[in-house]
CSV table of C-alpha atoms in Angstrom, one decimal:
chain,number,residue,atom,x,y,z
A,19,MET,CA,-29.7,-13.1,18.8
A,20,GLY,CA,-29.3,-9.3,18.9
A,21,PRO,CA,-28.9,-7.3,16.4
A,22,ARG,CA,-24.4,-6.5,16.9
A,23,ARG,CA,-24.2,-10.6,17.3
A,24,PRO,CA,-24.8,-11.2,13.9
A,25,ALA,CA,-22.1,-9.2,12.7
A,26,LEU,CA,-19.8,-10.0,14.8
A,27,LEU,CA,-19.9,-14.2,14.2
A,28,ALA,CA,-19.4,-12.6,10.2
A,29,ALA,CA,-16.8,-11.2,11.4
A,30,LEU,CA,-14.9,-14.4,12.8
A,31,LEU,CA,-16.2,-16.9,10.5
A,32,LEU,CA,-14.5,-14.4,7.6
A,33,GLY,CA,-11.6,-14.2,9.5
A,34,LEU,CA,-11.1,-17.7,10.3
A,35,ALA,CA,-11.4,-17.5,6.1
A,36,LEU,CA,-8.9,-15.1,6.1
A,37,VAL,CA,-6.6,-17.1,8.1
A,38,VAL,CA,-6.8,-20.0,5.8
A,39,VAL,CA,-6.3,-18.3,2.6
A,40,LEU,CA,-3.1,-16.8,4.2
A,41,TRP,CA,-2.1,-20.4,5.1
A,42,LEU,CA,-2.6,-22.2,2.1
A,43,ARG,CA,-1.7,-19.5,-0.5
A,44,ILE,CA,1.3,-17.3,1.5
A,45,PRO,CA,4.6,-19.3,1.3
A,46,TRP,CA,5.1,-19.4,5.4
A,47,ALA,CA,9.2,-20.2,5.1
A,48,ALA,CA,12.1,-18.9,7.7
A,49,VAL,CA,14.2,-16.1,6.1
A,50,PRO,CA,17.8,-17.0,5.4
A,51,GLN,CA,20.6,-16.7,7.8
A,52,VAL,CA,21.9,-13.4,7.5
A,53,THR,CA,26.1,-13.4,8.3
A,54,ASP,CA,27.1,-9.9,6.9
A,55,PRO,CA,24.3,-7.6,8.4
A,56,THR,CA,26.7,-4.8,5.7
A,57,ALA,CA,25.5,-7.0,2.8
A,58,GLY,CA,28.6,-5.9,1.1
A,59,LEU,CA,27.8,-2.5,0.9
A,60,THR,CA,31.0,0.3,1.9
A,61,ALA,CA,31.3,1.5,4.8
A,62,GLU,CA,30.0,4.7,3.6
A,63,GLN,CA,27.1,3.3,2.1
A,64,VAL,CA,26.1,1.7,5.3
A,65,SER,CA,26.7,4.9,6.8
A,66,ARG,CA,25.2,7.9,4.5
A,67,ALA,CA,21.9,4.9,4.9
A,68,ASP,CA,22.0,5.0,8.3
A,69,ALA,CA,22.2,9.0,8.6
A,70,PHE,CA,18.9,9.3,6.0
A,71,ALA,CA,17.3,6.9,8.0
A,72,ALA,CA,17.8,8.6,11.8
A,73,ALA,CA,16.5,11.8,10.2
A,74,VAL,CA,13.0,10.4,8.5
A,75,ARG,CA,11.8,7.8,10.2
A,76,PRO,CA,11.1,9.9,13.6
A,77,ALA,CA,9.0,12.3,11.6
A,78,SER,CA,7.4,9.2,9.9
A,79,VAL,CA,6.2,8.3,13.2
A,80,VAL,CA,5.3,11.7,14.6
A,81,ASN,CA,3.7,11.8,11.3
A,82,LEU,CA,1.7,8.3,11.2
A,83,LEU,CA,0.5,9.4,15.2
A,84,LEU,CA,-0.4,13.1,14.5
A,85,GLY,CA,-3.0,11.7,11.6
A,86,LEU,CA,-4.5,8.7,13.5
A,87,ALA,CA,-4.8,11.7,16.4
A,88,VAL,CA,-6.4,13.9,14.2
A,89,SER,CA,-9.1,11.1,13.2
A,90,GLY,CA,-9.3,10.4,17.1
A,91,VAL,CA,-10.2,13.5,18.3
A,92,LEU,CA,-12.8,14.2,15.4
A,93,GLY,CA,-14.2,10.6,15.6
A,94,LEU,CA,-14.8,10.5,18.9
A,95,THR,CA,-16.0,13.7,20.1
A,96,ARG,CA,-19.1,16.2,18.5
A,97,LEU,CA,-16.4,18.4,16.7
A,98,GLY,CA,-16.5,16.1,13.4
A,99,SER,CA,-19.7,15.5,13.6
A,100,ARG,CA,-20.2,19.4,13.5
A,101,TRP,CA,-18.1,19.0,10.5
A,102,VAL,CA,-19.7,16.9,8.7
A,103,ALA,CA,-23.2,18.7,8.9
A,104,ALA,CA,-21.9,22.2,8.9
A,105,ALA,CA,-20.1,21.5,5.0
A,106,ALA,CA,-23.7,20.2,3.5
A,107,ARG,CA,-25.1,22.7,4.5
A,108,PRO,CA,-24.8,25.4,2.1
A,109,LEU,CA,-26.3,22.5,-0.7
A,110,GLY,CA,-29.0,21.3,1.7
A,111,GLY,CA,-27.6,20.1,4.4
A,112,GLY,CA,-28.9,16.6,3.0
A,113,TRP,CA,-27.1,12.9,3.9
A,114,PHE,CA,-25.7,12.7,0.9
A,115,TRP,CA,-23.9,16.3,0.7
A,116,GLN,CA,-23.0,15.4,4.3
A,117,VAL,CA,-21.6,12.2,3.4
A,118,VAL,CA,-19.2,13.8,0.0
A,119,LEU,CA,-18.0,17.3,1.6
A,120,GLY,CA,-17.9,16.1,5.2
A,121,THR,CA,-15.0,13.2,4.2
A,122,LEU,CA,-14.2,15.8,1.8
A,123,VAL,CA,-13.6,18.5,4.5
A,124,LEU,CA,-12.1,15.7,6.9
A,125,THR,CA,-9.8,14.4,4.3
A,126,VAL,CA,-8.5,17.8,3.6
A,127,ALA,CA,-8.3,18.9,7.3
A,128,GLY,CA,-5.6,15.4,8.1
A,129,ARG,CA,-3.1,16.3,5.1
A,130,LEU,CA,-3.3,20.0,6.7
A,131,VAL,CA,-2.0,18.8,9.7
A,132,THR,CA,0.3,16.5,8.4
A,133,LEU,CA,1.7,18.2,5.9
A,134,PRO,CA,5.0,19.8,7.7
A,135,LEU,CA,5.9,16.3,8.0
A,136,SER,CA,5.1,15.5,4.8
A,137,ALA,CA,7.6,18.8,3.2
A,138,TYR,CA,10.3,18.1,5.9
A,139,GLY,CA,10.1,14.2,4.6
A,140,GLU,CA,10.3,15.8,0.7
A,141,VAL,CA,13.2,18.7,2.2
A,142,VAL,CA,15.5,15.6,3.8
A,143,ARG,CA,15.5,13.5,0.3
A,144,HIS,CA,16.2,16.5,-1.8
A,145,ARG,CA,19.2,16.9,0.9
A,146,TYR,CA,20.0,13.2,0.2
A,147,GLY,CA,19.8,13.5,-3.8
A,148,LEU,CA,16.8,10.8,-3.3
A,149,SER,CA,14.0,13.6,-4.5
A,150,THR,CA,14.3,15.2,-8.1
A,151,ARG,CA,10.7,16.6,-7.8
A,152,SER,CA,10.1,20.3,-7.9
A,153,TRP,CA,8.1,21.9,-5.3
A,154,PRO,CA,4.8,23.0,-7.6
A,155,LEU,CA,5.1,19.1,-9.0
A,156,PHE,CA,5.1,18.2,-5.2
A,157,ALA,CA,2.6,20.7,-4.2
A,158,ARG,CA,0.2,18.9,-7.0
A,159,ASP,CA,1.1,15.4,-6.0
A,160,VAL,CA,0.1,16.1,-2.7
A,161,ALA,CA,-3.9,17.9,-4.2
A,162,VAL,CA,-4.2,14.7,-6.6
A,163,ASP,CA,-3.3,12.3,-3.8
A,164,THR,CA,-6.0,14.2,-1.4
A,165,GLY,CA,-8.5,14.8,-4.3
A,166,ILE,CA,-8.3,10.5,-4.9
A,167,THR,CA,-8.8,9.5,-1.5
A,168,ALA,CA,-10.9,11.8,-1.3
A,169,GLY,CA,-13.4,10.7,-4.0
A,170,LEU,CA,-12.5,7.1,-3.3
A,171,THR,CA,-13.3,7.6,0.7
A,172,ALA,CA,-16.6,9.9,-0.1
A,173,LEU,CA,-17.2,6.1,-2.8
A,174,GLY,CA,-16.9,3.4,0.0
A,175,LEU,CA,-19.1,5.8,2.9
A,176,LEU,CA,-21.7,6.9,0.3
A,177,LEU,CA,-22.1,2.6,-0.4
A,178,LEU,CA,-21.9,2.4,3.4
A,179,VAL,CA,-24.4,4.9,5.0
A,180,ALA,CA,-27.0,4.1,2.3
A,181,LEU,CA,-27.0,0.8,2.7
A,182,ALA,CA,-27.3,1.3,6.6
A,183,ARG,CA,-30.8,3.4,5.7
A,184,ARG,CA,-32.0,1.6,3.4
A,185,ALA,CA,-31.2,-2.2,5.6
A,186,PRO,CA,-30.9,-1.0,9.7
A,187,ARG,CA,-30.2,-4.5,10.8
A,188,THR,CA,-28.1,-6.1,7.8
A,189,TRP,CA,-26.1,-3.4,6.1
A,190,TRP,CA,-22.9,-4.3,7.6
A,191,ALA,CA,-23.7,-7.6,5.3
A,192,TRP,CA,-24.3,-5.5,1.6
A,193,ALA,CA,-21.4,-3.4,3.1
A,194,GLY,CA,-18.9,-6.1,3.4
A,195,ALA,CA,-19.9,-7.5,0.1
A,196,GLY,CA,-19.0,-4.4,-1.5
A,197,ALA,CA,-16.1,-3.9,0.2
A,198,ALA,CA,-15.1,-6.6,-1.3
A,199,GLY,CA,-16.4,-6.2,-5.0
A,200,LEU,CA,-14.7,-2.8,-4.5
A,201,VAL,CA,-11.0,-4.3,-3.8
A,202,VAL,CA,-11.2,-6.3,-6.8
A,203,ALA,CA,-12.5,-3.1,-9.0
A,204,GLY,CA,-9.6,-1.8,-7.6
A,205,SER,CA,-7.2,-4.0,-8.9
A,206,PHE,CA,-8.0,-3.8,-12.4
A,207,LEU,CA,-8.9,-0.2,-12.1
A,208,TYR,CA,-6.0,1.4,-10.5
A,209,PRO,CA,-3.2,0.4,-13.0
A,210,VAL,CA,-5.1,2.3,-15.2
A,211,VAL,CA,-7.4,5.0,-13.6
A,212,VAL,CA,-4.6,5.4,-10.3
A,213,GLU,CA,-1.2,4.8,-11.2
A,214,PRO,CA,-1.7,7.7,-14.7
A,215,ALA,CA,-2.2,10.3,-12.7
A,216,PHE,CA,1.4,10.0,-11.2
A,217,ASN,CA,4.0,8.7,-14.1
A,218,ASP,CA,3.1,8.6,-18.0
A,219,PHE,CA,4.5,5.4,-19.1
A,220,THR,CA,5.7,4.1,-22.4
A,221,SER,CA,6.8,0.9,-24.0
A,222,LEU,CA,10.5,-0.3,-23.5
A,223,PRO,CA,11.7,0.5,-26.7
A,224,ALA,CA,12.8,-2.2,-29.4
A,225,GLY,CA,16.2,-3.4,-28.6
A,226,GLN,CA,18.1,-6.0,-27.1
A,227,LEU,CA,17.0,-5.7,-23.8
A,228,ARG,CA,13.4,-5.1,-24.8
A,229,THR,CA,13.6,-9.0,-26.9
A,230,ASP,CA,15.5,-10.2,-23.8
A,231,LEU,CA,12.9,-9.3,-20.9
A,232,LEU,CA,10.1,-10.8,-23.6
A,233,ASP,CA,11.9,-14.2,-23.8
A,234,LEU,CA,12.5,-14.1,-20.1
A,235,ALA,CA,8.7,-14.0,-19.6
A,236,GLU,CA,8.2,-16.3,-22.5
A,237,ALA,CA,10.6,-18.9,-21.1
A,238,ASN,CA,9.0,-18.2,-17.6
A,239,GLY,CA,5.3,-19.4,-18.7
A,240,THR,CA,4.0,-15.9,-18.3
A,241,PRO,CA,3.9,-14.2,-21.5
A,242,VAL,CA,3.6,-10.2,-21.4
A,243,GLN,CA,2.2,-8.1,-24.3
A,244,ASP,CA,4.6,-5.3,-23.6
A,245,VAL,CA,6.6,-4.0,-20.3
A,246,LEU,CA,6.6,-0.3,-19.9
A,247,VAL,CA,8.9,2.3,-18.8
A,248,ALA,CA,7.6,5.0,-15.8
A,249,ASP,CA,8.9,8.6,-16.4
A,250,ALA,CA,9.5,8.2,-12.0
A,251,SER,CA,12.7,10.5,-13.1
A,252,ARG,CA,10.7,13.8,-12.6
A,253,ARG,CA,10.4,12.6,-9.1
A,254,THR,CA,13.0,10.5,-8.0
A,255,THR,CA,16.4,9.2,-8.5
A,256,ALA,CA,15.1,6.2,-6.6
A,257,LEU,CA,15.1,2.8,-8.3
A,258,ASN,CA,11.9,0.3,-8.8
A,259,ALA,CA,10.0,-2.1,-10.8
A,260,TYR,CA,6.5,-3.9,-9.9
A,261,VAL,CA,3.9,-5.4,-11.4
A,262,SER,CA,0.2,-4.6,-10.9
A,263,GLY,CA,-3.0,-5.3,-11.9
A,264,PHE,CA,-4.4,-8.6,-13.9
A,265,GLY,CA,-6.3,-10.5,-16.2
A,266,SER,CA,-6.2,-7.4,-19.2
A,267,THR,CA,-5.0,-4.5,-16.5
A,268,ARG,CA,-1.4,-6.8,-15.5
A,269,ARG,CA,1.7,-5.0,-17.0
A,270,ILE,CA,5.3,-4.7,-16.0
A,271,VAL,CA,6.7,-1.5,-15.2
A,272,VAL,CA,10.4,-0.5,-14.3
A,273,TYR,CA,11.4,2.7,-13.2
A,274,ASP,CA,13.7,4.7,-16.2
A,275,THR,CA,15.5,5.4,-13.4
A,276,LEU,CA,16.7,1.7,-13.1
A,277,LEU,CA,17.6,1.7,-17.2
A,278,GLN,CA,19.3,4.8,-16.6
A,279,GLN,CA,21.4,3.3,-13.8
A,280,LEU,CA,21.7,-0.7,-14.3
A,281,PRO,CA,23.3,-2.6,-16.4
A,282,ASP,CA,20.8,-5.5,-18.4
A,283,ASP,CA,21.4,-8.6,-16.8
A,284,GLN,CA,20.7,-6.6,-13.5
A,285,VAL,CA,17.5,-4.9,-15.3
A,286,GLU,CA,16.7,-8.4,-16.4
A,287,SER,CA,17.1,-9.9,-12.5
A,288,ILE,CA,14.9,-7.5,-11.5
A,289,ALA,CA,12.5,-8.5,-14.2
A,290,ALA,CA,12.5,-11.7,-13.3
A,291,HIS,CA,11.4,-11.2,-9.8
A,292,GLU,CA,8.4,-9.4,-11.2
A,293,LEU,CA,7.8,-12.4,-12.9
A,294,GLY,CA,8.1,-14.3,-9.8
A,295,HIS,CA,4.8,-12.2,-8.9
A,296,VAL,CA,3.1,-12.8,-11.9
A,297,ALA,CA,3.5,-17.4,-12.0
A,298,THR,CA,2.2,-17.5,-8.8
A,299,ASP,CA,-0.1,-14.7,-9.2
A,300,ASP,CA,0.3,-12.4,-6.1
A,301,VAL,CA,-1.5,-9.8,-7.0
A,302,LEU,CA,-4.2,-12.2,-7.6
A,303,THR,CA,-3.7,-13.8,-3.8
A,304,GLY,CA,-3.6,-9.9,-2.3
A,305,THR,CA,-6.7,-9.1,-4.0
A,306,LEU,CA,-8.5,-12.2,-2.4
A,307,VAL,CA,-6.7,-11.5,0.9
A,308,GLY,CA,-7.6,-8.1,0.6
A,309,ALA,CA,-11.5,-8.3,-0.3
A,310,LEU,CA,-11.7,-11.2,2.7
A,311,GLY,CA,-10.0,-8.7,5.0
A,312,ALA,CA,-12.2,-5.6,3.7
A,313,ALA,CA,-15.5,-7.6,4.1
A,314,ALA,CA,-14.6,-8.7,7.8
A,315,GLY,CA,-13.4,-5.7,8.5
A,316,VAL,CA,-16.8,-4.2,7.5
A,317,ALA,CA,-18.3,-6.8,9.0
A,318,LEU,CA,-16.8,-5.5,12.3
A,319,LEU,CA,-17.0,-2.3,12.2
A,320,GLY,CA,-21.2,-3.3,11.7
A,321,TRP,CA,-20.5,-4.6,15.5
A,322,LEU,CA,-18.5,-1.1,16.6
A,323,LEU,CA,-20.9,1.1,14.7
A,324,GLY,CA,-24.0,-1.0,16.8
A,325,SER,CA,-22.6,0.7,20.0
A,326,ALA,CA,-24.3,3.6,21.7
A,327,ARG,CA,-22.0,4.4,23.8
A,328,LEU,CA,-19.5,5.1,20.6
A,329,LEU,CA,-22.3,6.6,18.4
A,330,ARG,CA,-23.1,9.2,21.6
A,331,ARG,CA,-19.5,10.2,21.9
A,332,ALA,CA,-18.9,10.6,18.0
A,333,GLY,CA,-23.3,12.4,18.0
A,334,ALA,CA,-24.1,10.4,15.6
A,335,ASP,CA,-27.5,8.4,15.6
A,336,GLY,CA,-26.2,5.3,14.1
A,337,PRO,CA,-24.8,4.2,10.8
A,338,GLY,CA,-27.4,5.9,8.6
A,339,ASP,CA,-27.1,9.0,10.5
A,340,ALA,CA,-23.9,10.7,7.9
A,341,ARG,CA,-22.5,12.1,11.1
A,342,VAL,CA,-21.4,8.9,12.2
A,343,VAL,CA,-18.4,9.9,9.3
A,344,PRO,CA,-15.9,10.8,11.3
A,345,LEU,CA,-16.2,7.8,13.7
A,346,VAL,CA,-15.7,5.4,11.1
A,347,LEU,CA,-12.8,7.4,9.1
A,348,LEU,CA,-10.7,6.5,13.1
A,349,LEU,CA,-12.0,2.8,13.6
A,350,VAL,CA,-11.0,2.1,9.9
A,351,ALA,CA,-7.5,4.0,10.4
A,352,VAL,CA,-6.5,1.9,13.4
A,353,GLY,CA,-7.9,-1.1,12.0
A,354,THR,CA,-5.1,-0.5,8.7
A,355,LEU,CA,-3.0,0.7,11.7
A,356,LEU,CA,-3.3,-2.8,13.6
A,357,SER,CA,-3.5,-4.5,10.4
A,358,THR,CA,0.1,-2.9,9.5
A,359,PRO,CA,1.8,-5.6,10.3
A,360,VAL,CA,0.4,-8.7,9.3
A,361,GLN,CA,0.0,-7.2,5.8
A,362,ASN,CA,3.9,-6.6,5.9
A,363,GLY,CA,4.4,-9.4,6.9
A,364,VAL,CA,2.3,-11.0,4.3
A,365,SER,CA,4.3,-9.6,1.9
A,366,ARG,CA,8.2,-10.4,2.7
A,367,GLN,CA,7.1,-14.2,2.2
A,368,LEU,CA,5.4,-13.0,-1.1
A,369,GLU,CA,8.8,-11.0,-2.0
A,370,ALA,CA,10.8,-13.5,-0.5
A,371,ARG,CA,9.0,-16.1,-3.5
A,372,ALA,CA,9.4,-13.8,-5.8
A,373,ASP,CA,13.1,-13.8,-5.6
A,374,GLN,CA,13.9,-17.7,-5.4
A,375,HIS,CA,11.9,-17.5,-9.1
A,376,ALA,CA,14.3,-14.5,-10.1
A,377,LEU,CA,17.3,-16.8,-9.3
A,378,ASP,CA,15.8,-19.9,-10.8
A,379,LEU,CA,15.1,-18.6,-13.7
A,380,THR,CA,18.3,-16.5,-14.7
A,381,ARG,CA,20.1,-18.7,-12.6
A,382,ASP,CA,22.5,-16.0,-12.4
A,383,PRO,CA,23.3,-15.4,-8.4
A,384,ASP,CA,26.1,-12.8,-8.4
A,385,ALA,CA,24.0,-10.7,-11.1
A,386,PHE,CA,20.7,-10.5,-8.2
A,387,ALA,CA,23.1,-9.7,-5.4
A,388,ALA,CA,24.8,-6.9,-7.2
A,389,VAL,CA,20.8,-5.8,-8.0
A,390,MET,CA,19.9,-5.6,-4.4
A,391,ARG,CA,23.3,-3.5,-3.5
A,392,ARG,CA,22.7,-1.5,-6.2
A,393,LEU,CA,18.8,-1.0,-4.7
A,394,ALA,CA,20.2,-0.1,-1.4
A,395,ALA,CA,22.8,2.0,-2.4
A,396,ALA,CA,20.4,4.0,-4.4
A,397,ASN,CA,17.5,3.7,-2.3
A,398,LEU,CA,19.4,4.9,0.8
A,399,ASN,CA,18.0,1.5,2.4
A,400,GLN,CA,19.6,0.0,5.4
A,401,PRO,CA,20.8,-3.2,4.9
A,402,ASP,CA,20.1,-4.2,8.1
A,403,PRO,CA,17.9,-2.3,9.5
A,404,PRO,CA,16.4,-2.6,13.7
A,405,ALA,CA,14.0,-5.4,14.1
A,406,ALA,CA,11.3,-4.0,15.7
A,407,TRP,CA,11.5,-1.7,12.2
A,408,GLN,CA,11.3,-4.5,9.8
A,409,TRP,CA,8.7,-6.3,11.4
A,410,PHE,CA,6.2,-3.1,11.5
A,411,PHE,CA,7.2,-2.0,8.6
A,412,GLY,CA,8.9,-4.0,6.4
A,413,SER,CA,7.4,-4.8,2.6
A,414,HIS,CA,10.4,-6.5,1.5
A,415,PRO,CA,13.3,-8.3,2.8
A,416,THR,CA,16.0,-7.1,4.2
A,417,THR,CA,19.0,-6.3,2.3
A,418,ALA,CA,21.5,-8.1,4.2
A,419,GLN,CA,18.2,-10.9,4.2
A,420,ARG,CA,18.1,-10.8,-0.1
A,421,VAL,CA,21.9,-10.8,-0.7
A,422,ALA,CA,21.9,-14.1,1.9
A,423,ALA,CA,19.4,-15.8,0.2
A,424,ALA,CA,21.5,-15.4,-3.2
A,425,GLN,CA,24.4,-17.2,-1.6
A,426,GLU,CA,22.0,-20.1,-0.4
A,427,TRP,CA,21.0,-20.4,-3.7
A,428,SER,CA,24.8,-20.7,-4.9
A,429,ARG,CA,25.7,-23.6,-3.0
């Protein structure tokens, strides 16, 4: 058996395990039939959401394709490998600095190429009143995001190249285990390391709403020590809430905009939805799926990086050569793009289950439907977007589907 075949076999077996986990852990169910594609929004609200989508979606697609094109040019020609080698030359040109500085250079280059489109998107969000972020804060967010992305990417690539240098035939197995471990660690650390880089969090002040939310969590069988408020209004007028982390870092977070704009019963409906994610261990499921996906992806990467033709095009001698970094970044970008519809399909099913949980917990379908409409209007979401867009990019059921689910529950 050649050195590439075990990697391909492992990728197939891990992919099969991933399919089994998805089958067992995801509540595959048909979406409710939509009877009103407007979801009860006014004609003006629907028109405004349509206009916003028409303004930002083409730029979003171009941004995505442009980033992929840049990765392709750098990963499938010797240009990327030259950049990696040149970046480390002032520090002696060793493989460690080639990985670290090469990753930084490539990440910054990709960000600079797409920055005009990102800025255009920010202009549109300002025009529609969705963004409150100042341009200095926008620049700061871009810089912080780029730094975090480059740092985490470099960490993963250092692990990969170091293992490939130490165990040329089996590096992908060790790196796959490491990638899975990083996914698990990330679920613990993201809420306490990454999220605070973009928002400040405070406990929801004492009062009737806080009491009601904690009581709701108790009734849900998932008591929480705290509910956090994010200072999202520094950046946006959008409404949102989410749950992240698990174990000691699990938290429910609501935007301050949510508390400013919605009545308590609607805030409770949103909190009940987030408690649904907690009750069914959706973060744990996502972590397990992510860990298996990462391990399978690294095994597939091991097979691909055994291709002499690919390595020759990239100007690298093998996975233990730091000049392979641009090629790895391209392959990861392509894999991420191809897996996006699957990830979003899974996400939509989990979100639909959390919606049902919220309805069962609050027994208030009117408040649920009302808050879905408020979210759509405030966030400029089309209530019934094009099917192809929803299939590829939609991480939640459409507003029309969620309102239909509330109506179906009340029957």
